[in-house]
N, C-alpha and C. Protein backbone atom coordinates (compact mmCIF):
# COMPACT_ATOMS: atom_id res chain seq x y z
N MET A 1 17.34 -10.18 -9.79
CA MET A 1 17.18 -11.39 -9.64
C MET A 1 17.53 -11.83 -8.06
N LEU A 2 16.74 -13.18 -7.63
CA LEU A 2 16.92 -13.59 -6.58
C LEU A 2 18.25 -15.30 -6.27
N PHE A 3 18.05 -15.11 -5.00
CA PHE A 3 19.58 -15.50 -5.08
C PHE A 3 18.95 -17.24 -4.71
N ASP A 4 20.31 -18.05 -4.45
CA ASP A 4 19.57 -19.49 -4.60
C ASP A 4 18.67 -19.73 -3.23
N ARG A 5 18.92 -19.48 -2.15
CA ARG A 5 17.98 -19.52 -0.90
C ARG A 5 16.97 -19.54 -0.94
N ASP A 6 16.90 -17.83 -1.78
CA ASP A 6 15.44 -17.44 -2.27
C ASP A 6 15.20 -18.15 -2.44
N ILE A 7 15.50 -18.87 -3.70
CA ILE A 7 14.50 -20.07 -4.51
C ILE A 7 14.22 -21.17 -3.75
N TRP A 8 14.93 -21.77 -2.74
CA TRP A 8 14.89 -22.86 -2.68
C TRP A 8 13.84 -22.93 -0.60
N GLN A 9 13.58 -21.29 -1.06
CA GLN A 9 12.32 -20.58 0.11
C GLN A 9 11.28 -20.93 -0.34
N ALA A 10 11.46 -20.20 -1.31
CA ALA A 10 10.43 -20.71 -2.70
C ALA A 10 9.91 -22.14 -2.89
N ALA A 11 10.32 -22.26 -3.91
CA ALA A 11 10.46 -24.09 -3.79
C ALA A 11 9.41 -24.22 -2.54
N THR A 12 10.20 -24.05 -1.81
CA THR A 12 9.71 -25.26 0.19
C THR A 12 7.89 -25.04 0.22
N VAL A 13 7.71 -23.39 -0.13
CA VAL A 13 6.53 -23.22 -0.24
C VAL A 13 5.51 -22.93 -0.75
N MET A 14 6.24 -23.09 -1.77
CA MET A 14 5.38 -23.83 -2.76
C MET A 14 4.03 -25.41 -2.30
N ARG A 15 5.51 -25.97 -2.17
CA ARG A 15 5.55 -27.78 -1.65
C ARG A 15 4.61 -27.12 -0.69
N LYS A 16 4.19 -26.52 0.04
CA LYS A 16 3.41 -26.93 1.66
C LYS A 16 2.20 -26.46 1.22
N ARG A 17 2.15 -25.45 0.88
CA ARG A 17 1.04 -24.67 0.18
C ARG A 17 0.52 -25.19 -1.25
N TYR A 18 0.84 -25.68 -2.01
CA TYR A 18 0.18 -26.48 -3.09
C TYR A 18 1.00 -27.84 -2.76
N GLY A 19 1.28 -28.26 -2.74
CA GLY A 19 1.49 -30.38 -2.36
C GLY A 19 1.93 -30.92 -3.38
N SER A 20 1.04 -31.48 -3.59
CA SER A 20 1.20 -32.91 -5.11
C SER A 20 1.38 -32.04 -5.97
N ASP A 21 0.50 -30.67 -5.85
CA ASP A 21 0.37 -29.48 -7.55
C ASP A 21 1.74 -28.29 -7.70
N ALA A 22 2.47 -28.88 -6.60
CA ALA A 22 3.35 -27.79 -6.58
C ALA A 22 4.09 -27.61 -7.63
N LEU A 23 4.40 -28.83 -8.53
CA LEU A 23 5.01 -28.03 -10.48
C LEU A 23 4.62 -27.64 -11.19
N GLY A 24 3.18 -28.41 -11.01
CA GLY A 24 2.24 -27.82 -12.02
C GLY A 24 2.05 -26.22 -12.27
N GLU A 25 2.39 -25.85 -10.83
CA GLU A 25 1.86 -24.80 -10.06
C GLU A 25 3.07 -23.62 -10.89
N ALA A 26 4.35 -23.43 -10.67
CA ALA A 26 5.15 -22.92 -10.55
C ALA A 26 5.25 -22.94 -12.17
N GLU A 27 5.43 -24.56 -13.25
CA GLU A 27 4.82 -24.42 -14.82
C GLU A 27 4.43 -23.59 -15.47
N ARG A 28 3.44 -23.42 -14.80
CA ARG A 28 1.94 -22.52 -15.04
C ARG A 28 1.77 -21.44 -14.91
N ARG A 29 2.30 -20.71 -13.55
CA ARG A 29 3.19 -18.82 -13.97
C ARG A 29 4.72 -18.79 -14.57
N SER A 30 5.98 -19.72 -14.40
CA SER A 30 6.70 -19.22 -15.85
C SER A 30 6.68 -19.37 -17.31
N GLU A 31 5.61 -20.14 -17.31
CA GLU A 31 4.64 -20.65 -19.23
C GLU A 31 3.69 -18.38 -18.75
N GLU A 32 2.68 -18.04 -17.74
CA GLU A 32 1.95 -17.17 -17.09
C GLU A 32 3.55 -15.73 -17.91
N LEU A 33 4.41 -16.08 -17.22
CA LEU A 33 5.10 -14.69 -17.71
C LEU A 33 5.67 -14.24 -18.90
N VAL A 34 6.04 -15.89 -19.65
CA VAL A 34 6.65 -16.18 -20.51
C VAL A 34 5.97 -14.93 -21.43
N GLY A 35 4.89 -15.24 -21.33
CA GLY A 35 3.27 -14.36 -22.41
C GLY A 35 3.25 -13.95 -22.12
N ASP A 36 3.16 -12.64 -21.11
CA ASP A 36 3.52 -11.89 -20.77
C ASP A 36 4.32 -10.90 -21.56
N GLY A 37 5.93 -11.99 -21.76
CA GLY A 37 6.97 -11.26 -21.92
C GLY A 37 7.98 -10.73 -20.66
N ASP A 38 7.67 -10.95 -19.69
CA ASP A 38 8.46 -10.62 -18.77
C ASP A 38 9.49 -12.22 -18.36
N THR A 39 10.19 -11.57 -19.05
CA THR A 39 11.17 -13.22 -19.38
C THR A 39 11.88 -12.90 -18.30
N LEU A 40 12.65 -12.50 -17.30
CA LEU A 40 13.53 -12.64 -15.79
C LEU A 40 12.13 -13.42 -15.03
N GLY A 41 11.21 -12.80 -14.80
CA GLY A 41 10.45 -13.49 -14.17
C GLY A 41 10.35 -14.55 -14.26
N ALA A 42 10.18 -15.66 -15.32
CA ALA A 42 9.76 -16.63 -16.56
C ALA A 42 11.13 -16.95 -15.78
N MET A 43 12.87 -16.36 -15.64
CA MET A 43 13.37 -17.55 -15.32
C MET A 43 13.35 -17.76 -14.02
N THR A 44 13.15 -17.14 -13.30
CA THR A 44 13.49 -17.31 -11.50
C THR A 44 12.17 -18.50 -11.11
N TRP A 45 11.03 -18.11 -12.44
CA TRP A 45 9.89 -19.45 -11.15
C TRP A 45 10.62 -20.57 -12.93
N TYR A 46 11.48 -20.57 -13.84
CA TYR A 46 11.81 -22.01 -13.63
C TYR A 46 12.76 -22.37 -12.65
N ARG A 47 13.66 -21.50 -12.44
CA ARG A 47 13.53 -21.40 -10.73
C ARG A 47 14.69 -23.01 -9.97
N ILE A 48 12.96 -22.39 -9.50
CA ILE A 48 12.01 -22.60 -8.57
C ILE A 48 11.45 -23.63 -8.61
N THR A 49 11.31 -24.03 -10.21
CA THR A 49 10.39 -25.28 -10.66
C THR A 49 11.64 -26.03 -10.31
N ALA A 50 12.94 -25.98 -11.07
CA ALA A 50 14.06 -26.71 -11.03
C ALA A 50 14.20 -27.34 -8.83
N ALA A 51 14.16 -26.50 -8.46
CA ALA A 51 14.15 -26.74 -6.94
C ALA A 51 13.54 -27.35 -6.03
N ILE A 52 11.96 -27.44 -6.81
CA ILE A 52 10.92 -28.53 -6.26
C ILE A 52 11.04 -29.72 -7.66
N LEU A 53 11.74 -29.85 -7.76
CA LEU A 53 12.30 -31.19 -8.22
C LEU A 53 12.88 -31.96 -7.97
N GLU A 54 14.42 -31.26 -7.27
CA GLU A 54 15.41 -31.08 -6.24
C GLU A 54 14.60 -31.87 -5.28
N LEU A 55 13.52 -31.34 -4.66
CA LEU A 55 12.68 -31.06 -3.19
C LEU A 55 12.15 -32.73 -3.41
N GLN A 56 11.75 -32.83 -4.39
CA GLN A 56 10.04 -34.00 -4.63
C GLN A 56 11.93 -34.87 -4.77
N LYS A 57 12.53 -35.11 -5.25
CA LYS A 57 13.43 -36.82 -4.79
C LYS A 57 13.52 -37.38 -4.34
N PRO A 58 13.46 -38.54 -3.77
CA PRO A 58 13.99 -39.37 -3.07
C PRO A 58 15.07 -38.92 -1.85
N ALA A 59 14.86 -39.02 -0.33
CA ALA A 59 16.58 -38.72 -0.12
C ALA A 59 17.47 -39.57 -0.12
N PRO A 60 18.97 -39.96 0.09
CA PRO A 60 19.32 -40.39 -0.52
C PRO A 60 19.76 -41.35 0.66
N GLU A 61 19.92 -42.54 1.28
CA GLU A 61 20.16 -43.69 1.48
C GLU A 61 21.71 -43.69 2.34
N GLY A 62 21.82 -43.70 3.58
CA GLY A 62 23.16 -43.26 4.86
C GLY A 62 22.30 -42.19 6.18
N PRO A 63 23.43 -42.56 6.26
CA PRO A 63 23.74 -42.14 8.22
C PRO A 63 22.67 -40.54 8.11
N SER A 64 22.21 -39.51 7.17
CA SER A 64 22.00 -38.71 7.27
C SER A 64 20.61 -38.06 6.13
N THR A 65 19.67 -38.92 6.38
CA THR A 65 17.59 -39.04 5.16
C THR A 65 17.61 -37.50 5.46
N GLU A 66 18.41 -37.07 6.58
CA GLU A 66 17.24 -35.08 6.75
C GLU A 66 17.43 -34.68 5.71
N ARG A 67 16.34 -33.45 5.64
CA ARG A 67 16.49 -32.32 4.32
C ARG A 67 16.56 -31.56 5.74
N ALA A 68 16.71 -30.16 5.05
CA ALA A 68 16.47 -29.49 5.41
C ALA A 68 14.96 -28.66 5.23
N ASP A 69 13.96 -28.19 6.31
CA ASP A 69 13.17 -27.54 6.13
C ASP A 69 12.36 -26.66 5.72
N LEU A 70 12.69 -25.53 5.21
CA LEU A 70 13.01 -24.33 5.35
C LEU A 70 11.46 -23.75 5.27
N THR A 71 11.41 -23.06 6.47
CA THR A 71 9.39 -22.86 7.02
C THR A 71 9.61 -21.30 8.16
N GLY A 72 8.53 -20.42 8.24
CA GLY A 72 8.41 -19.83 9.60
C GLY A 72 8.68 -18.32 8.29
N GLU A 73 9.56 -18.26 8.87
CA GLU A 73 9.45 -16.72 8.09
C GLU A 73 9.24 -17.09 6.38
N THR A 74 10.13 -18.27 5.78
CA THR A 74 10.01 -17.96 4.32
C THR A 74 9.03 -17.77 4.02
N ARG A 75 7.32 -18.47 4.60
CA ARG A 75 5.92 -17.63 4.08
C ARG A 75 5.48 -15.99 4.32
N HIS A 76 5.69 -16.03 5.10
CA HIS A 76 6.21 -14.43 5.44
C HIS A 76 6.49 -13.94 4.46
N ARG A 77 7.95 -14.03 4.44
CA ARG A 77 8.96 -12.59 3.58
C ARG A 77 8.33 -13.16 2.24
N GLY A 78 8.27 -14.83 1.52
CA GLY A 78 7.60 -14.55 0.46
C GLY A 78 7.20 -13.98 -0.64
N GLU A 79 6.07 -14.04 0.55
CA GLU A 79 4.28 -12.79 0.02
C GLU A 79 4.75 -11.73 -0.11
N GLN A 80 6.25 -11.92 0.95
CA GLN A 80 6.45 -10.25 0.85
C GLN A 80 6.55 -9.21 -0.02
N ILE A 81 7.25 -9.97 -0.51
CA ILE A 81 8.58 -10.13 -2.07
C ILE A 81 7.66 -10.36 -3.66
N GLY A 82 6.51 -10.51 -3.11
CA GLY A 82 5.41 -11.09 -4.04
C GLY A 82 5.31 -11.76 -5.00
N LEU A 83 6.31 -12.75 -4.40
CA LEU A 83 6.45 -13.97 -5.42
C LEU A 83 5.28 -14.67 -5.53
N PHE A 84 3.94 -14.79 -4.47
CA PHE A 84 2.71 -15.69 -4.79
C PHE A 84 1.98 -14.67 -4.83
N VAL A 85 1.15 -15.09 -6.70
CA VAL A 85 -0.14 -14.99 -6.70
C VAL A 85 -1.10 -15.79 -6.50
N ASN A 86 -2.30 -15.25 -5.86
CA ASN A 86 -3.17 -16.26 -5.45
C ASN A 86 -4.07 -16.38 -7.02
C-alpha cells in the first residue's frame, strides 16, 4: 500500500504526463487491474484517481491560491517503483 504522499506524487506525475487525459488514464488502469483480479493495485489507482480529481478542482479564492507542485524526483521515483506502464 502506498502512503498518501506517494499517491499525490503519482497524481501529479499523471497530470504532467497525460494532461487532460490523466483522469481517464488512471481510471483505465484501475479497471484493467480489477479485470486482472489485482484488488490492491486497483485500490491504489482509485486513490490516484481521487487525487487527480482534487488537483483538478479550481484553487480557492483567498490570500494564497498556490498549490504544492511535486516535481523532479517524483517522476523518477514513480517510475522506479513501477507505477507507470507505457
